[in-house]
């Protein structure tokens, strides 16, 4: 039942918050902490579909789960990462997120088991109505807010991606996906085949090889792999000689600049970077290893994310024989394992399908504006944090070529600046408008990773010009989002009585 209908019938008044945050993961907790710091007194709540804080870092429980970025950039800008490991495991990251929630008074604002299924904007009331379900009994959820922040990431937490394989029913062992790792899975002393070549597979191989009889990483095509120290020596030095915040700032910017240099060099001189990465791999693998077969991707460096190998742990398993890499196509599953296109067979007791993730924008919630359903794929992103013609709503997505939190921090900062600007000027609504007919649509993310290309048609578009263009450049985004003017001629502001006329995209 709509809010207006409830009010007309004299029903209990619907609970209202100034801001509702959807998602209590890394982004949602960070956004709430920034609201506490920058917008004191503003009412808000965090709606989390699951029963725990942490998002990805609570959901994923597969062996060896760890960050695929350094923690000095994956950590929040306002809370230094102080542990020795720069590439941290999942439990350490989860503890960091939960510690942030406690420290900034966010814990009590999280409402667990609150799954959002529909959000509707009313220009008449200048507010969002948020609907969904609560708990296992699926009790109805109904709240309203003045501003909506979607911090649920872009992964589908319920449905992982698994290709259709022939003969899976004939396999006598166990098939599992990392996204839904079973607690009762015992692989000690067993033969394990991990299908995949991305960060998840690269993480799982050395972790499972510690107790499994043997682990095979079966890849259809290779990925770029770069060995890095698990601990940052410059961070250790800075921590001994500088105050905590200064040391964090120094290492954070060192890593940001190194990442940018790597990305820019890869785009300008891909052959050179490919050669440098290959030289690094040659030093790590056993003598006479088939490097070009197993470590030479068909795409250029940074067309997809690179896989970090902390302390060369994956390469060490190749040396000691506890794991191997096989590059081949799967013909079919058999009773004992897998038959490959080459005719070879891999025997296995456990097969792990580390085959990727599905993307889901806005957590899968139905988006409605003034009574009309809106397909996000038909919208264009403004500063990669709002949608054109969609009022009072922001979303968080990270950089494809850097740590997620770098952009999440800036998004939360910008939203706080926007809310304070609106309060100062008496505005109740803001909506991005594209008034430049020369701006053309482009895919949101210029990355060839399978989980992105599979879902590009379902994601919003970016524009060919600023402020509609997604920039994969953290320093430039700092200038725009932290220091740039709010009233830039693209955002249109109004009050409830003089709200901008919003016609949602068809």
Tab-separated table of C-alpha atoms in Angstrom:
chain	number	residue	atom	x	y	z
A	1	UNK	CA	0.000	0.000	0.000
A	2	UNK	CA	1.375	3.422	-0.950
A	3	UNK	CA	2.304	5.900	1.776
A	4	UNK	CA	-0.322	8.366	0.597
A	5	UNK	CA	-3.055	5.685	0.797
A	6	UNK	CA	-2.035	4.765	4.324
A	7	UNK	CA	-2.161	8.371	5.424
A	8	UNK	CA	-5.564	8.941	3.813
A	9	UNK	CA	-6.967	5.891	5.598
A	10	UNK	CA	-5.590	7.050	8.935
A	11	UNK	CA	-3.037	4.279	9.267
A	12	UNK	CA	0.011	4.584	11.498
A	13	UNK	CA	2.443	7.162	10.187
A	14	UNK	CA	5.282	5.665	8.157
A	15	UNK	CA	8.735	6.022	9.722
A	16	UNK	CA	10.836	8.665	7.990
A	17	UNK	CA	14.590	9.277	7.939
A	18	UNK	CA	16.564	12.069	6.340
A	19	UNK	CA	18.809	9.472	4.704
A	20	UNK	CA	18.457	5.746	4.123
A	21	UNK	CA	21.573	3.738	3.269
A	22	UNK	CA	21.077	0.390	1.553
A	23	UNK	CA	23.863	-2.052	2.436
A	24	UNK	CA	26.071	-2.477	5.515
A	25	UNK	CA	29.239	-3.540	3.764
A	26	UNK	CA	32.459	-1.600	3.248
A	27	UNK	CA	30.659	1.199	1.362
A	28	UNK	CA	27.589	1.477	3.592
A	29	UNK	CA	29.518	1.575	6.865
A	30	UNK	CA	31.899	4.144	5.393
A	31	UNK	CA	29.008	6.300	4.177
A	32	UNK	CA	27.341	6.162	7.596
A	33	UNK	CA	30.575	7.104	9.350
A	34	UNK	CA	30.939	10.109	7.053
A	35	UNK	CA	27.360	11.153	7.804
A	36	UNK	CA	28.187	11.001	11.511
A	37	UNK	CA	31.242	13.195	10.991
A	38	UNK	CA	30.023	15.650	8.353
A	39	UNK	CA	26.245	15.838	8.829
A	40	UNK	CA	25.709	15.655	12.591
A	41	UNK	CA	22.092	15.567	13.673
A	42	UNK	CA	20.796	14.207	10.395
A	43	UNK	CA	18.660	11.100	10.926
A	44	UNK	CA	19.522	7.947	9.011
A	45	UNK	CA	19.310	4.169	9.036
A	46	UNK	CA	21.194	1.395	7.248
A	47	UNK	CA	19.114	-1.364	5.671
A	48	UNK	CA	21.005	-4.656	5.376
A	49	UNK	CA	19.422	-7.709	3.755
A	50	UNK	CA	21.702	-10.135	5.542
A	51	UNK	CA	22.142	-10.663	9.289
A	52	UNK	CA	25.649	-9.247	9.642
A	53	UNK	CA	27.828	-6.240	8.900
A	54	UNK	CA	30.534	-6.651	6.291
A	55	UNK	CA	28.917	-7.305	2.921
A	56	UNK	CA	31.363	-9.153	0.672
A	57	UNK	CA	33.763	-9.733	3.537
A	58	UNK	CA	31.133	-11.512	5.602
A	59	UNK	CA	29.466	-13.350	2.721
A	60	UNK	CA	32.521	-14.960	1.134
A	61	UNK	CA	34.004	-17.753	3.272
A	62	UNK	CA	36.119	-19.691	0.784
A	63	UNK	CA	39.659	-20.758	1.771
A	64	UNK	CA	42.263	-18.002	1.680
A	65	UNK	CA	39.862	-15.131	0.939
A	66	UNK	CA	41.824	-11.881	0.917
A	67	UNK	CA	41.883	-8.422	-0.600
A	68	UNK	CA	42.884	-8.009	-4.224
A	69	UNK	CA	44.097	-4.479	-3.454
A	70	UNK	CA	46.448	-3.160	-0.806
A	71	UNK	CA	44.753	-2.222	2.451
A	72	UNK	CA	46.253	1.263	2.540
A	73	UNK	CA	43.926	2.140	-0.332
A	74	UNK	CA	41.146	-0.369	0.392
A	75	UNK	CA	40.970	1.071	3.923
A	76	UNK	CA	38.938	4.199	4.655
A	77	UNK	CA	40.568	7.589	4.203
A	78	UNK	CA	39.475	8.569	7.726
A	79	UNK	CA	40.567	5.373	9.530
A	80	UNK	CA	44.174	4.247	8.989
A	81	UNK	CA	44.885	0.590	8.358
A	82	UNK	CA	47.447	-0.241	11.039
A	83	UNK	CA	48.095	-3.957	10.609
A	84	UNK	CA	51.354	-5.184	9.128
A	85	UNK	CA	49.805	-7.033	6.184
A	86	UNK	CA	49.169	-4.845	3.173
A	87	UNK	CA	47.313	-7.698	1.456
A	88	UNK	CA	44.951	-8.773	4.239
A	89	UNK	CA	42.767	-11.824	4.659
A	90	UNK	CA	38.974	-11.694	4.808
A	91	UNK	CA	38.609	-11.995	8.606
A	92	UNK	CA	41.019	-9.085	9.150
A	93	UNK	CA	39.098	-6.878	6.720
A	94	UNK	CA	35.774	-7.848	8.309
A	95	UNK	CA	37.165	-6.956	11.736
A	96	UNK	CA	38.289	-3.585	10.356
A	97	UNK	CA	34.811	-2.811	8.957
A	98	UNK	CA	33.094	-3.848	12.198
A	99	UNK	CA	35.608	-1.839	14.236
A	100	UNK	CA	34.834	1.233	12.129
A	101	UNK	CA	31.111	0.767	12.747
A	102	UNK	CA	31.700	0.624	16.514
A	103	UNK	CA	34.143	3.527	16.611
A	104	UNK	CA	31.880	5.911	14.679
A	105	UNK	CA	28.616	4.951	16.368
A	106	UNK	CA	27.160	3.277	13.302
A	107	UNK	CA	26.395	-0.202	14.687
A	108	UNK	CA	23.065	0.740	16.231
A	109	UNK	CA	21.837	2.258	12.972
A	110	UNK	CA	21.974	-1.048	11.072
A	111	UNK	CA	18.680	-2.891	10.578
A	112	UNK	CA	19.413	-6.492	9.715
A	113	UNK	CA	17.222	-8.701	7.562
A	114	UNK	CA	15.809	-5.660	5.755
A	115	UNK	CA	15.714	-6.511	2.053
A	116	UNK	CA	14.818	-3.617	-0.266
A	117	UNK	CA	12.783	-4.635	-3.315
A	118	UNK	CA	11.243	-1.364	-4.515
A	119	UNK	CA	12.084	2.341	-4.244
A	120	UNK	CA	9.704	5.036	-5.464
A	121	UNK	CA	10.254	8.770	-5.722
A	122	UNK	CA	7.400	11.266	-5.385
A	123	UNK	CA	8.052	14.816	-6.574
A	124	UNK	CA	4.853	15.946	-4.809
A	125	UNK	CA	6.210	14.825	-1.438
A	126	UNK	CA	9.911	15.251	-2.301
A	127	UNK	CA	10.756	11.891	-0.774
A	128	UNK	CA	11.496	8.259	-1.478
A	129	UNK	CA	9.297	5.407	-0.344
A	130	UNK	CA	11.337	2.272	0.300
A	131	UNK	CA	9.590	-1.092	0.277
A	132	UNK	CA	10.767	-4.627	0.887
A	133	UNK	CA	10.691	-7.451	3.400
A	134	UNK	CA	11.985	-8.015	6.921
A	135	UNK	CA	13.386	-11.285	8.246
A	136	UNK	CA	12.667	-14.882	7.343
A	137	UNK	CA	8.933	-14.299	7.706
A	138	UNK	CA	9.128	-11.609	4.988
A	139	UNK	CA	7.213	-9.054	7.031
A	140	UNK	CA	6.518	-5.924	4.972
A	141	UNK	CA	9.133	-3.172	5.021
A	142	UNK	CA	7.947	0.408	4.454
A	143	UNK	CA	10.020	3.510	5.149
A	144	UNK	CA	10.435	6.952	3.634
A	145	UNK	CA	13.467	9.197	3.314
A	146	UNK	CA	14.588	12.472	1.839
A	147	UNK	CA	17.756	11.071	0.273
A	148	UNK	CA	18.615	7.520	-0.739
A	149	UNK	CA	22.143	6.084	-0.809
A	150	UNK	CA	22.587	2.724	-2.537
A	151	UNK	CA	25.720	1.120	-1.067
A	152	UNK	CA	25.011	-2.489	-1.938
A	153	UNK	CA	27.781	-2.755	-4.519
A	154	UNK	CA	27.069	-4.313	-7.876
A	155	UNK	CA	27.345	-8.033	-7.161
A	156	UNK	CA	24.341	-10.318	-7.017
A	157	UNK	CA	24.818	-11.846	-3.558
A	158	UNK	CA	22.166	-14.510	-4.115
A	159	UNK	CA	23.116	-15.875	-7.519
A	160	UNK	CA	26.671	-16.644	-8.597
A	161	UNK	CA	27.734	-17.094	-12.201
A	162	UNK	CA	28.303	-20.682	-13.335
A	163	UNK	CA	28.441	-21.604	-17.023
A	164	UNK	CA	26.475	-24.578	-18.301
A	165	UNK	CA	28.778	-27.590	-18.264
A	166	UNK	CA	27.941	-30.907	-19.894
A	167	UNK	CA	27.583	-33.904	-17.609
A	168	UNK	CA	27.628	-32.253	-14.198
A	169	UNK	CA	25.023	-34.725	-12.925
A	170	UNK	CA	27.356	-37.642	-13.636
A	171	UNK	CA	30.175	-36.363	-11.397
A	172	UNK	CA	30.349	-38.450	-8.213
A	173	UNK	CA	32.268	-35.874	-6.203
A	174	UNK	CA	31.189	-32.481	-4.956
A	175	UNK	CA	30.775	-29.265	-6.973
A	176	UNK	CA	30.884	-25.956	-5.092
A	177	UNK	CA	31.010	-22.260	-5.970
A	178	UNK	CA	33.170	-19.918	-3.860
A	179	UNK	CA	30.268	-17.514	-3.345
A	180	UNK	CA	28.298	-20.208	-1.523
A	181	UNK	CA	31.059	-22.082	0.270
A	182	UNK	CA	29.662	-24.953	2.381
A	183	UNK	CA	30.872	-25.111	5.972
A	184	UNK	CA	30.928	-28.896	5.935
A	185	UNK	CA	33.238	-29.273	2.927
A	186	UNK	CA	36.274	-31.392	3.863
A	187	UNK	CA	38.944	-31.410	1.163
A	188	UNK	CA	41.867	-32.622	3.274
A	189	UNK	CA	43.797	-35.290	1.399
A	190	UNK	CA	41.553	-34.959	-1.641
A	191	UNK	CA	42.108	-34.018	-5.255
A	192	UNK	CA	40.727	-30.569	-6.027
A	193	UNK	CA	40.170	-28.899	-9.404
A	194	UNK	CA	39.496	-25.165	-9.362
A	195	UNK	CA	37.939	-23.882	-12.590
A	196	UNK	CA	38.937	-20.269	-13.176
A	197	UNK	CA	41.891	-17.933	-13.555
A	198	UNK	CA	40.818	-14.790	-11.721
A	199	UNK	CA	41.608	-13.417	-8.288
A	200	UNK	CA	39.405	-15.972	-6.519
A	201	UNK	CA	41.111	-18.966	-8.110
A	202	UNK	CA	44.565	-17.472	-7.573
A	203	UNK	CA	43.690	-17.003	-3.910
A	204	UNK	CA	42.226	-20.458	-3.362
A	205	UNK	CA	44.981	-22.547	-4.947
A	206	UNK	CA	47.719	-21.946	-2.332
A	207	UNK	CA	45.207	-21.989	0.539
A	208	UNK	CA	43.700	-25.344	-0.419
A	209	UNK	CA	47.050	-26.831	-1.434
A	210	UNK	CA	48.116	-26.730	2.222
A	211	UNK	CA	45.857	-29.686	3.091
A	212	UNK	CA	44.534	-31.140	-0.175
A	213	UNK	CA	46.299	-34.067	-1.824
A	214	UNK	CA	46.704	-31.992	-4.970
A	215	UNK	CA	45.139	-28.853	-6.474
A	216	UNK	CA	44.759	-28.128	-10.180
A	217	UNK	CA	43.846	-24.676	-11.429
A	218	UNK	CA	42.055	-25.269	-14.722
A	219	UNK	CA	41.864	-22.130	-16.836
A	220	UNK	CA	40.365	-21.558	-20.225
A	221	UNK	CA	42.735	-18.617	-20.718
A	222	UNK	CA	45.433	-17.031	-18.530
A	223	UNK	CA	45.319	-13.871	-16.438
A	224	UNK	CA	48.109	-11.447	-15.603
A	225	UNK	CA	49.714	-12.320	-12.278
A	226	UNK	CA	52.082	-10.090	-10.346
A	227	UNK	CA	53.931	-11.176	-7.206
A	228	UNK	CA	53.898	-8.547	-4.428
A	229	UNK	CA	55.076	-8.564	-0.806
A	230	UNK	CA	52.288	-9.295	1.660
A	231	UNK	CA	53.817	-6.620	3.908
A	232	UNK	CA	54.760	-3.143	2.722
A	233	UNK	CA	58.312	-2.307	3.828
A	234	UNK	CA	57.766	1.425	3.329
A	235	UNK	CA	54.677	1.228	5.518
A	236	UNK	CA	56.671	-0.523	8.230
A	237	UNK	CA	59.379	2.152	8.053
A	238	UNK	CA	56.884	5.027	8.029
A	239	UNK	CA	54.980	3.558	10.990
A	240	UNK	CA	58.161	3.520	13.063
A	241	UNK	CA	59.143	7.101	12.280
A	242	UNK	CA	55.927	9.048	11.617
A	243	UNK	CA	52.616	9.636	13.394
A	244	UNK	CA	49.925	7.103	12.478
A	245	UNK	CA	47.904	9.365	10.180
A	246	UNK	CA	50.985	10.757	8.429
A	247	UNK	CA	52.367	7.270	7.802
A	248	UNK	CA	49.006	6.118	6.417
A	249	UNK	CA	48.746	9.168	4.167
A	250	UNK	CA	52.261	8.628	2.799
A	251	UNK	CA	51.809	4.945	1.996
A	252	UNK	CA	48.299	5.488	0.654
A	253	UNK	CA	49.494	8.066	-1.861
A	254	UNK	CA	52.550	6.019	-2.748
A	255	UNK	CA	50.261	3.143	-3.678
A	256	UNK	CA	47.764	5.361	-5.519
A	257	UNK	CA	50.525	6.838	-7.677
A	258	UNK	CA	52.087	3.437	-8.377
A	259	UNK	CA	48.700	2.093	-9.423
A	260	UNK	CA	48.109	5.062	-11.717
A	261	UNK	CA	51.571	4.719	-13.233
A	262	UNK	CA	50.984	1.011	-13.884
A	263	UNK	CA	47.578	1.625	-15.452
A	264	UNK	CA	48.681	4.550	-17.628
A	265	UNK	CA	51.824	2.764	-18.812
A	266	UNK	CA	49.747	-0.313	-19.636
A	267	UNK	CA	47.392	1.751	-21.804
A	268	UNK	CA	50.235	3.574	-23.575
A	269	UNK	CA	52.841	0.799	-23.827
A	270	UNK	CA	50.984	-2.505	-23.426
A	271	UNK	CA	53.718	-4.566	-25.072
A	272	UNK	CA	56.330	-3.217	-22.681
A	273	UNK	CA	54.209	-3.936	-19.615
A	274	UNK	CA	53.377	-7.415	-20.912
A	275	UNK	CA	57.106	-8.080	-21.285
A	276	UNK	CA	57.878	-6.808	-17.771
A	277	UNK	CA	55.140	-8.954	-16.223
A	278	UNK	CA	56.383	-12.000	-18.134
A	279	UNK	CA	59.928	-11.420	-16.856
A	280	UNK	CA	58.590	-11.385	-13.321
A	281	UNK	CA	56.705	-14.642	-13.847
A	282	UNK	CA	59.756	-16.358	-15.369
A	283	UNK	CA	61.707	-15.605	-12.189
A	284	UNK	CA	58.959	-17.187	-10.067
A	285	UNK	CA	58.053	-20.414	-11.855
A	286	UNK	CA	60.068	-23.658	-12.034
A	287	UNK	CA	62.722	-23.956	-14.776
A	288	UNK	CA	61.473	-24.746	-18.281
A	289	UNK	CA	57.887	-23.943	-17.270
A	290	UNK	CA	55.461	-23.231	-20.147
A	291	UNK	CA	55.108	-19.559	-19.312
A	292	UNK	CA	53.571	-18.491	-22.615
A	293	UNK	CA	50.937	-21.202	-22.372
A	294	UNK	CA	49.839	-20.569	-18.787
A	295	UNK	CA	50.709	-16.898	-18.130
A	296	UNK	CA	50.290	-15.055	-21.441
A	297	UNK	CA	46.758	-13.564	-21.672
A	298	UNK	CA	45.189	-12.766	-25.032
A	299	UNK	CA	44.261	-9.259	-23.819
A	300	UNK	CA	46.480	-6.305	-22.927
A	301	UNK	CA	47.513	-5.496	-19.343
A	302	UNK	CA	44.760	-3.736	-17.360
A	303	UNK	CA	42.050	-4.573	-19.874
A	304	UNK	CA	41.058	-6.683	-16.886
A	305	UNK	CA	42.175	-6.479	-13.266
A	306	UNK	CA	45.575	-7.969	-12.536
A	307	UNK	CA	45.858	-10.779	-9.999
A	308	UNK	CA	48.128	-10.009	-7.069
A	309	UNK	CA	50.116	-12.946	-5.683
A	310	UNK	CA	51.262	-11.991	-2.157
A	311	UNK	CA	54.674	-13.402	-1.263
A	312	UNK	CA	54.493	-15.431	-4.498
A	313	UNK	CA	52.408	-18.083	-2.699
A	314	UNK	CA	50.838	-19.457	-5.888
A	315	UNK	CA	54.230	-19.793	-7.561
A	316	UNK	CA	55.594	-21.628	-4.516
A	317	UNK	CA	52.921	-24.313	-4.909
A	318	UNK	CA	54.073	-24.849	-8.483
A	319	UNK	CA	57.616	-25.359	-7.230
A	320	UNK	CA	56.741	-27.860	-4.510
A	321	UNK	CA	54.297	-29.781	-6.673
A	322	UNK	CA	51.249	-29.347	-4.448
A	323	UNK	CA	49.457	-27.536	-7.282
A	324	UNK	CA	49.556	-27.200	-11.037
A	325	UNK	CA	48.032	-25.020	-13.740
A	326	UNK	CA	46.287	-26.562	-16.738
A	327	UNK	CA	45.196	-24.392	-19.667
A	328	UNK	CA	42.506	-26.138	-21.666
A	329	UNK	CA	38.790	-26.221	-22.501
A	330	UNK	CA	36.264	-28.361	-20.641
A	331	UNK	CA	34.600	-30.954	-22.834
A	332	UNK	CA	32.404	-32.455	-20.131
A	333	UNK	CA	32.160	-33.589	-16.532
A	334	UNK	CA	32.643	-37.313	-15.951
A	335	UNK	CA	32.093	-39.597	-12.980
A	336	UNK	CA	35.680	-39.105	-11.843
A	337	UNK	CA	36.330	-35.513	-12.874
A	338	UNK	CA	36.670	-33.607	-16.126
A	339	UNK	CA	37.355	-34.509	-19.718
A	340	UNK	CA	39.169	-31.726	-21.593
A	341	UNK	CA	39.086	-30.645	-25.218
A	342	UNK	CA	42.654	-31.918	-25.620
A	343	UNK	CA	41.491	-35.402	-24.657
A	344	UNK	CA	43.183	-35.314	-21.257
A	345	UNK	CA	41.215	-36.142	-18.120
A	346	UNK	CA	41.504	-34.565	-14.700
A	347	UNK	CA	40.435	-36.705	-11.781
A	348	UNK	CA	38.900	-34.868	-8.848
A	349	UNK	CA	37.070	-35.421	-5.590
A	350	UNK	CA	36.032	-31.752	-5.383
A	351	UNK	CA	35.464	-29.311	-8.242
A	352	UNK	CA	35.313	-25.601	-7.437
A	353	UNK	CA	33.651	-23.394	-10.059
A	354	UNK	CA	35.477	-20.099	-9.504
A	355	UNK	CA	33.873	-18.915	-12.713
A	356	UNK	CA	32.835	-15.430	-11.708
A	357	UNK	CA	30.018	-13.307	-10.385
A	358	UNK	CA	26.811	-11.779	-11.656
A	359	UNK	CA	26.269	-8.035	-11.471
A	360	UNK	CA	23.110	-6.462	-10.131
A	361	UNK	CA	22.550	-2.696	-10.069
A	362	UNK	CA	20.710	-1.122	-7.103
A	363	UNK	CA	20.692	-4.479	-5.356
A	364	UNK	CA	18.001	-5.632	-7.765
A	365	UNK	CA	15.401	-3.182	-6.414
A	366	UNK	CA	12.690	-1.898	-8.745
A	367	UNK	CA	13.181	1.810	-9.439
A	368	UNK	CA	10.049	3.973	-9.816
A	369	UNK	CA	9.866	7.738	-10.329
A	370	UNK	CA	6.506	9.536	-10.150
A	371	UNK	CA	4.623	6.327	-10.835
A	372	UNK	CA	6.723	5.193	-13.777
A	373	UNK	CA	9.166	2.275	-13.664
A	374	UNK	CA	12.682	3.234	-14.704
A	375	UNK	CA	15.191	0.862	-16.262
A	376	UNK	CA	18.637	1.902	-14.932
A	377	UNK	CA	20.145	0.766	-18.245
A	378	UNK	CA	18.339	3.669	-19.907
A	379	UNK	CA	19.897	6.275	-17.628
A	380	UNK	CA	23.252	8.053	-17.666
A	381	UNK	CA	25.490	8.426	-14.645
A	382	UNK	CA	26.356	11.867	-13.272
A	383	UNK	CA	29.878	11.966	-11.778
A	384	UNK	CA	29.499	8.164	-11.590
A	385	UNK	CA	27.469	8.515	-8.390
A	386	UNK	CA	24.002	9.760	-9.415
A	387	UNK	CA	21.626	8.969	-12.283
A	388	UNK	CA	20.367	11.536	-14.743
A	389	UNK	CA	16.769	12.638	-14.072
A	390	UNK	CA	16.624	10.604	-10.838
A	391	UNK	CA	16.302	12.938	-7.824
A	392	UNK	CA	17.891	12.678	-4.387
A	393	UNK	CA	19.657	9.379	-4.939
A	394	UNK	CA	23.319	8.356	-5.034
A	395	UNK	CA	25.004	5.019	-5.558
A	396	UNK	CA	28.488	3.688	-4.924
A	397	UNK	CA	30.698	1.842	-7.378
A	398	UNK	CA	34.463	1.604	-7.091
A	399	UNK	CA	37.245	2.023	-9.598
A	400	UNK	CA	37.764	-0.988	-11.885
A	401	UNK	CA	41.497	-0.259	-11.915
A	402	UNK	CA	42.044	0.547	-8.229
A	403	UNK	CA	40.707	-0.041	-4.744
A	404	UNK	CA	36.940	0.109	-4.360
A	405	UNK	CA	37.091	2.300	-1.267
A	406	UNK	CA	38.963	5.144	-2.924
A	407	UNK	CA	35.819	5.991	-4.892
A	408	UNK	CA	33.432	4.951	-2.103
A	409	UNK	CA	35.060	7.471	0.241
A	410	UNK	CA	34.781	10.271	-2.310
A	411	UNK	CA	31.169	9.394	-3.104
A	412	UNK	CA	30.203	9.590	0.579
A	413	UNK	CA	32.092	12.873	1.002
A	414	UNK	CA	30.314	14.372	-1.994
A	415	UNK	CA	26.881	13.279	-0.770
A	416	UNK	CA	27.563	14.876	2.614
A	417	UNK	CA	28.632	18.118	0.915
A	418	UNK	CA	25.514	17.967	-1.246
A	419	UNK	CA	23.205	17.419	1.746
A	420	UNK	CA	24.797	20.277	3.669
A	421	UNK	CA	24.545	22.558	0.633
A	422	UNK	CA	20.867	21.740	0.238
A	423	UNK	CA	20.183	22.403	3.926
A	424	UNK	CA	22.072	25.696	3.816
A	425	UNK	CA	20.065	26.953	0.835
A	426	UNK	CA	16.703	25.500	1.806
A	427	UNK	CA	16.630	22.987	-1.043
A	428	UNK	CA	14.745	19.725	-0.686
A	429	UNK	CA	15.430	18.212	-4.089
A	430	UNK	CA	18.327	17.875	-6.487
A	431	UNK	CA	18.359	16.141	-9.857
A	432	UNK	CA	21.087	15.889	-12.533
A	433	UNK	CA	19.974	17.153	-15.965
A	434	UNK	CA	21.789	16.598	-19.241
A	435	UNK	CA	21.243	19.754	-21.270
A	436	UNK	CA	24.085	19.130	-23.725
A	437	UNK	CA	22.813	17.345	-26.859
A	438	UNK	CA	26.393	16.568	-27.920
A	439	UNK	CA	26.841	14.151	-24.971
A	440	UNK	CA	26.586	10.617	-26.313
A	441	UNK	CA	26.170	7.358	-24.420
A	442	UNK	CA	29.057	4.965	-23.767
A	443	UNK	CA	29.311	1.706	-21.784
A	444	UNK	CA	29.646	2.421	-18.074
A	445	UNK	CA	32.868	0.454	-17.556
A	446	UNK	CA	35.659	0.118	-20.109
A	447	UNK	CA	36.869	-3.291	-18.934
A	448	UNK	CA	36.817	-6.659	-20.694
A	449	UNK	CA	36.367	-8.849	-17.617
A	450	UNK	CA	33.640	-11.427	-18.153
A	451	UNK	CA	31.553	-10.440	-15.138
A	452	UNK	CA	31.358	-6.898	-16.536
A	453	UNK	CA	30.817	-7.637	-20.215
A	454	UNK	CA	28.053	-10.126	-19.375
A	455	UNK	CA	26.060	-7.408	-17.612
A	456	UNK	CA	26.873	-4.173	-19.457
A	457	UNK	CA	23.437	-4.076	-21.076
A	458	UNK	CA	21.833	-4.011	-17.619
A	459	UNK	CA	23.966	-1.190	-16.210
A	460	UNK	CA	23.533	2.572	-16.646
A	461	UNK	CA	25.555	4.306	-19.331
A	462	UNK	CA	28.226	6.932	-18.962
A	463	UNK	CA	28.443	9.997	-21.147
A	464	UNK	CA	31.102	11.087	-23.587
A	465	UNK	CA	31.801	14.303	-21.650
A	466	UNK	CA	32.127	15.445	-18.055
A	467	UNK	CA	30.309	15.413	-15.685
A	468	UNK	CA	28.654	12.377	-17.250
A	469	UNK	CA	31.887	10.532	-17.980
A	470	UNK	CA	33.372	7.983	-15.598
A	471	UNK	CA	36.955	8.926	-14.813
A	472	UNK	CA	39.270	6.214	-13.556
A	473	UNK	CA	41.490	8.837	-11.959
A	474	UNK	CA	41.467	9.273	-8.189
A	475	UNK	CA	43.374	12.614	-7.949
A	476	UNK	CA	41.080	14.271	-10.510
A	477	UNK	CA	38.020	12.938	-8.708
A	478	UNK	CA	39.332	14.440	-5.472
A	479	UNK	CA	39.350	17.866	-7.134
A	480	UNK	CA	35.836	17.355	-8.491
A	481	UNK	CA	34.073	15.559	-5.650
A	482	UNK	CA	35.872	16.903	-2.590
A	483	UNK	CA	36.550	20.467	-3.691
A	484	UNK	CA	34.500	21.160	-6.832
A	485	UNK	CA	31.423	23.372	-6.781
A	486	UNK	CA	28.080	21.721	-6.054
A	487	UNK	CA	26.023	24.022	-8.272
A	488	UNK	CA	27.729	23.244	-11.560
A	489	UNK	CA	24.863	24.001	-13.910
A	490	UNK	CA	23.969	20.322	-14.239
A	491	UNK	CA	22.335	19.723	-10.862
A	492	UNK	CA	18.898	21.310	-10.629
A	493	UNK	CA	17.603	22.199	-7.157
A	494	UNK	CA	14.148	22.899	-5.766
A	495	UNK	CA	11.835	22.746	-2.756
A	496	UNK	CA	8.783	20.604	-2.131
A	497	UNK	CA	6.537	23.396	-3.370
A	498	UNK	CA	8.882	24.292	-6.221
A	499	UNK	CA	10.312	20.868	-6.991
A	500	UNK	CA	11.925	20.437	-10.421
A	501	UNK	CA	9.551	18.683	-12.782
A	502	UNK	CA	10.939	15.172	-13.098
A	503	UNK	CA	10.093	13.092	-16.135
A	504	UNK	CA	11.879	9.779	-15.710
A	505	UNK	CA	13.619	8.215	-18.694
A	506	UNK	CA	11.560	5.709	-20.601
